[in-house]
Amino acid sequence: MHELSLIAGLFPILEEKAGEQDAKSVTFVRLRVGRLSGVVPELLETAFDAYKKGTFAEKASLEVILVPLKVRCRACGIIMELEEPVFACTGCDGNDLEILEGRDIFLDRLEIEV
Ligand SMILES: [Zn+2]
């Protein structure tokens, strides 16, 4: 499961960031997830809840923000946000689109208890 490996990869980052501030525990985590990342937010939350048990982030809640896909048409230059990955320009109907946003996953916010 893609989401589980993402969460497994997230925990060392959380641990490092919490450690930098001598935190006892992590209480809140916010992730920004691109629509094109292929991640299902509900599965991410389920994976997080399963993974956090017995860790420094046991009490942490997770918020997932779905980021729209933002693209620029190379033909006519307009920038648009797409709810679905349908690759046609709304201006000129071309399909030479450059992806600006929506592919990645970011750790947006981390709250800790010291
Ligand atoms: Zn266009």
PDB file of C-alpha atoms and ligand atoms in Angstrom:
ATOM      1  CA  MET A   1       0.000   0.000   0.000  1.00  0.00           C
ATOM      2  CA  HIS A   2       1.417   3.318  -1.176  1.00  0.00           C
ATOM      3  CA  GLU A   3      -0.030   5.239   1.775  1.00  0.00           C
ATOM      4  CA  LEU A   4       1.572   2.965   4.377  1.00  0.00           C
ATOM      5  CA  SER A   5       5.056   3.406   2.926  1.00  0.00           C
ATOM      6  CA  LEU A   6       4.510   7.163   2.844  1.00  0.00           C
ATOM      7  CA  ILE A   7       3.576   7.158   6.511  1.00  0.00           C
ATOM      8  CA  ALA A   8       6.532   4.900   7.328  1.00  0.00           C
ATOM      9  CA  GLY A   9       8.734   7.445   5.573  1.00  0.00           C
ATOM     10  CA  LEU A  10       7.097  10.335   7.400  1.00  0.00           C
ATOM     11  CA  PHE A  11       7.839   9.112  10.913  1.00  0.00           C
ATOM     12  CA  PRO A  12      11.643   9.496  10.829  1.00  0.00           C
ATOM     13  CA  ILE A  13      11.081  13.084   9.631  1.00  0.00           C
ATOM     14  CA  LEU A  14       8.638  13.744  12.470  1.00  0.00           C
ATOM     15  CA  GLU A  15      11.064  12.221  14.937  1.00  0.00           C
ATOM     16  CA  GLU A  16      13.912  14.382  13.674  1.00  0.00           C
ATOM     17  CA  LYS A  17      11.868  17.572  13.772  1.00  0.00           C
ATOM     18  CA  ALA A  18      10.455  16.809  17.213  1.00  0.00           C
ATOM     19  CA  GLY A  19      13.948  15.939  18.448  1.00  0.00           C
ATOM     20  CA  GLU A  20      15.328  19.270  17.268  1.00  0.00           C
ATOM     21  CA  GLN A  21      12.993  20.958  19.723  1.00  0.00           C
ATOM     22  CA  ASP A  22      13.291  18.454  22.570  1.00  0.00           C
ATOM     23  CA  ALA A  23       9.649  17.582  22.189  1.00  0.00           C
ATOM     24  CA  LYS A  24       8.038  14.933  24.339  1.00  0.00           C
ATOM     25  CA  SER A  25       5.460  14.135  21.748  1.00  0.00           C
ATOM     26  CA  VAL A  26       3.884  15.193  18.497  1.00  0.00           C
ATOM     27  CA  THR A  27       0.281  16.343  18.799  1.00  0.00           C
ATOM     28  CA  PHE A  28      -0.720  17.466  15.327  1.00  0.00           C
ATOM     29  CA  VAL A  29       0.475  16.855  11.799  1.00  0.00           C
ATOM     30  CA  ARG A  30      -0.784  18.499   8.625  1.00  0.00           C
ATOM     31  CA  LEU A  31       0.083  17.180   5.195  1.00  0.00           C
ATOM     32  CA  ARG A  32      -0.591  18.822   1.848  1.00  0.00           C
ATOM     33  CA  VAL A  33      -1.248  16.166  -0.718  1.00  0.00           C
ATOM     34  CA  GLY A  34      -1.361  16.812  -4.439  1.00  0.00           C
ATOM     35  CA  ARG A  35      -4.292  15.420  -6.393  1.00  0.00           C
ATOM     36  CA  LEU A  36      -1.880  13.827  -8.784  1.00  0.00           C
ATOM     37  CA  SER A  37       0.171  12.131  -6.091  1.00  0.00           C
ATOM     38  CA  GLY A  38      -2.117   9.109  -6.285  1.00  0.00           C
ATOM     39  CA  VAL A  39      -2.670   9.189  -2.545  1.00  0.00           C
ATOM     40  CA  VAL A  40      -6.098   8.594  -1.039  1.00  0.00           C
ATOM     41  CA  PRO A  41      -6.414  10.871   2.028  1.00  0.00           C
ATOM     42  CA  GLU A  42      -8.645   8.424   3.924  1.00  0.00           C
ATOM     43  CA  LEU A  43      -6.076   5.663   3.508  1.00  0.00           C
ATOM     44  CA  LEU A  44      -3.356   8.045   4.643  1.00  0.00           C
ATOM     45  CA  GLU A  45      -5.303   8.751   7.836  1.00  0.00           C
ATOM     46  CA  THR A  46      -5.932   5.055   8.457  1.00  0.00           C
ATOM     47  CA  ALA A  47      -2.250   4.273   7.929  1.00  0.00           C
ATOM     48  CA  PHE A  48      -1.224   7.109  10.243  1.00  0.00           C
ATOM     49  CA  ASP A  49      -3.547   5.914  13.022  1.00  0.00           C
ATOM     50  CA  ALA A  50      -2.234   2.381  12.726  1.00  0.00           C
ATOM     51  CA  TYR A  51       1.408   3.407  12.591  1.00  0.00           C
ATOM     52  CA  LYS A  52       1.404   5.926  15.434  1.00  0.00           C
ATOM     53  CA  LYS A  53       0.449   3.401  18.122  1.00  0.00           C
ATOM     54  CA  GLY A  54       3.184   3.097  20.708  1.00  0.00           C
ATOM     55  CA  THR A  55       5.220   5.924  19.212  1.00  0.00           C
ATOM     56  CA  PHE A  56       5.983   9.484  20.293  1.00  0.00           C
ATOM     57  CA  ALA A  57       3.134  10.532  17.991  1.00  0.00           C
ATOM     58  CA  GLU A  58       0.515   8.275  19.574  1.00  0.00           C
ATOM     59  CA  LYS A  59      -1.687  11.240  20.525  1.00  0.00           C
ATOM     60  CA  ALA A  60      -1.203  13.090  17.264  1.00  0.00           C
ATOM     61  CA  SER A  61      -4.066  13.909  14.962  1.00  0.00           C
ATOM     62  CA  LEU A  62      -3.528  14.117  11.249  1.00  0.00           C
ATOM     63  CA  GLU A  63      -5.025  16.607   8.861  1.00  0.00           C
ATOM     64  CA  VAL A  64      -4.761  16.016   5.136  1.00  0.00           C
ATOM     65  CA  ILE A  65      -5.290  18.894   2.740  1.00  0.00           C
ATOM     66  CA  LEU A  66      -5.883  17.958  -0.847  1.00  0.00           C
ATOM     67  CA  VAL A  67      -4.084  20.373  -3.173  1.00  0.00           C
ATOM     68  CA  PRO A  68      -5.641  20.929  -6.603  1.00  0.00           C
ATOM     69  CA  LEU A  69      -3.667  20.182  -9.686  1.00  0.00           C
ATOM     70  CA  LYS A  70      -2.276  23.414 -11.094  1.00  0.00           C
ATOM     71  CA  VAL A  71      -1.090  23.455 -14.678  1.00  0.00           C
ATOM     72  CA  ARG A  72       0.074  25.949 -17.270  1.00  0.00           C
ATOM     73  CA  CYS A  73      -0.742  25.591 -20.935  1.00  0.00           C
ATOM     74  CA  ARG A  74       2.447  25.862 -22.989  1.00  0.00           C
ATOM     75  CA  ALA A  75       0.454  26.894 -26.060  1.00  0.00           C
ATOM     76  CA  CYS A  76      -1.598  29.812 -24.745  1.00  0.00           C
ATOM     77  CA  GLY A  77       0.069  30.389 -21.375  1.00  0.00           C
ATOM     78  CA  ILE A  78      -2.949  30.360 -19.093  1.00  0.00           C
ATOM     79  CA  ILE A  79      -2.697  28.784 -15.666  1.00  0.00           C
ATOM     80  CA  MET A  80      -5.609  26.702 -14.448  1.00  0.00           C
ATOM     81  CA  GLU A  81      -6.526  24.504 -11.540  1.00  0.00           C
ATOM     82  CA  LEU A  82      -7.984  21.147 -12.393  1.00  0.00           C
ATOM     83  CA  GLU A  83     -10.131  19.126 -10.029  1.00  0.00           C
ATOM     84  CA  GLU A  84      -9.503  16.011 -12.046  1.00  0.00           C
ATOM     85  CA  PRO A  85      -6.446  15.130 -14.063  1.00  0.00           C
ATOM     86  CA  VAL A  86      -8.050  15.746 -17.441  1.00  0.00           C
ATOM     87  CA  PHE A  87      -5.270  16.965 -19.615  1.00  0.00           C
ATOM     88  CA  ALA A  88      -6.822  19.539 -21.892  1.00  0.00           C
ATOM     89  CA  CYS A  89      -6.461  23.307 -21.704  1.00  0.00           C
ATOM     90  CA  THR A  90      -9.685  25.106 -20.893  1.00  0.00           C
ATOM     91  CA  GLY A  91      -8.515  28.043 -23.038  1.00  0.00           C
ATOM     92  CA  CYS A  92      -7.348  26.566 -26.319  1.00  0.00           C
ATOM     93  CA  ASP A  93      -8.146  22.867 -25.829  1.00  0.00           C
ATOM     94  CA  GLY A  94      -4.470  22.045 -26.277  1.00  0.00           C
ATOM     95  CA  ASN A  95      -2.813  19.301 -24.282  1.00  0.00           C
ATOM     96  CA  ASP A  96       0.740  20.560 -23.851  1.00  0.00           C
ATOM     97  CA  LEU A  97       0.419  21.267 -20.153  1.00  0.00           C
ATOM     98  CA  GLU A  98       3.133  21.860 -17.624  1.00  0.00           C
ATOM     99  CA  ILE A  99       2.360  20.656 -14.099  1.00  0.00           C
ATOM    100  CA  LEU A 100       3.098  23.391 -11.562  1.00  0.00           C
ATOM    101  CA  GLU A 101       1.533  21.912  -8.450  1.00  0.00           C
ATOM    102  CA  GLY A 102      -0.310  18.827  -7.364  1.00  0.00           C
ATOM    103  CA  ARG A 103       2.218  16.031  -7.668  1.00  0.00           C
ATOM    104  CA  ASP A 104       3.883  16.170  -4.300  1.00  0.00           C
ATOM    105  CA  ILE A 105       3.309  15.625  -0.622  1.00  0.00           C
ATOM    106  CA  PHE A 106       4.509  18.188   1.895  1.00  0.00           C
ATOM    107  CA  LEU A 107       4.693  18.262   5.639  1.00  0.00           C
ATOM    108  CA  ASP A 108       2.825  21.522   6.115  1.00  0.00           C
ATOM    109  CA  ARG A 109       2.569  21.854   9.889  1.00  0.00           C
ATOM    110  CA  LEU A 110       3.763  20.052  12.963  1.00  0.00           C
ATOM    111  CA  GLU A 111       2.660  20.743  16.520  1.00  0.00           C
ATOM    112  CA  ILE A 112       4.540  19.325  19.454  1.00  0.00           C
ATOM    113  CA  GLU A 113       4.377  19.088  23.196  1.00  0.00           C
ATOM    114  CA  VAL A 114       7.545  19.880  25.105  1.00  0.00           C
TER     115      VAL A 114
HETATM  116 ZN    ZN B   1      -4.147  26.726 -23.867  1.00  0.00          ZN
END
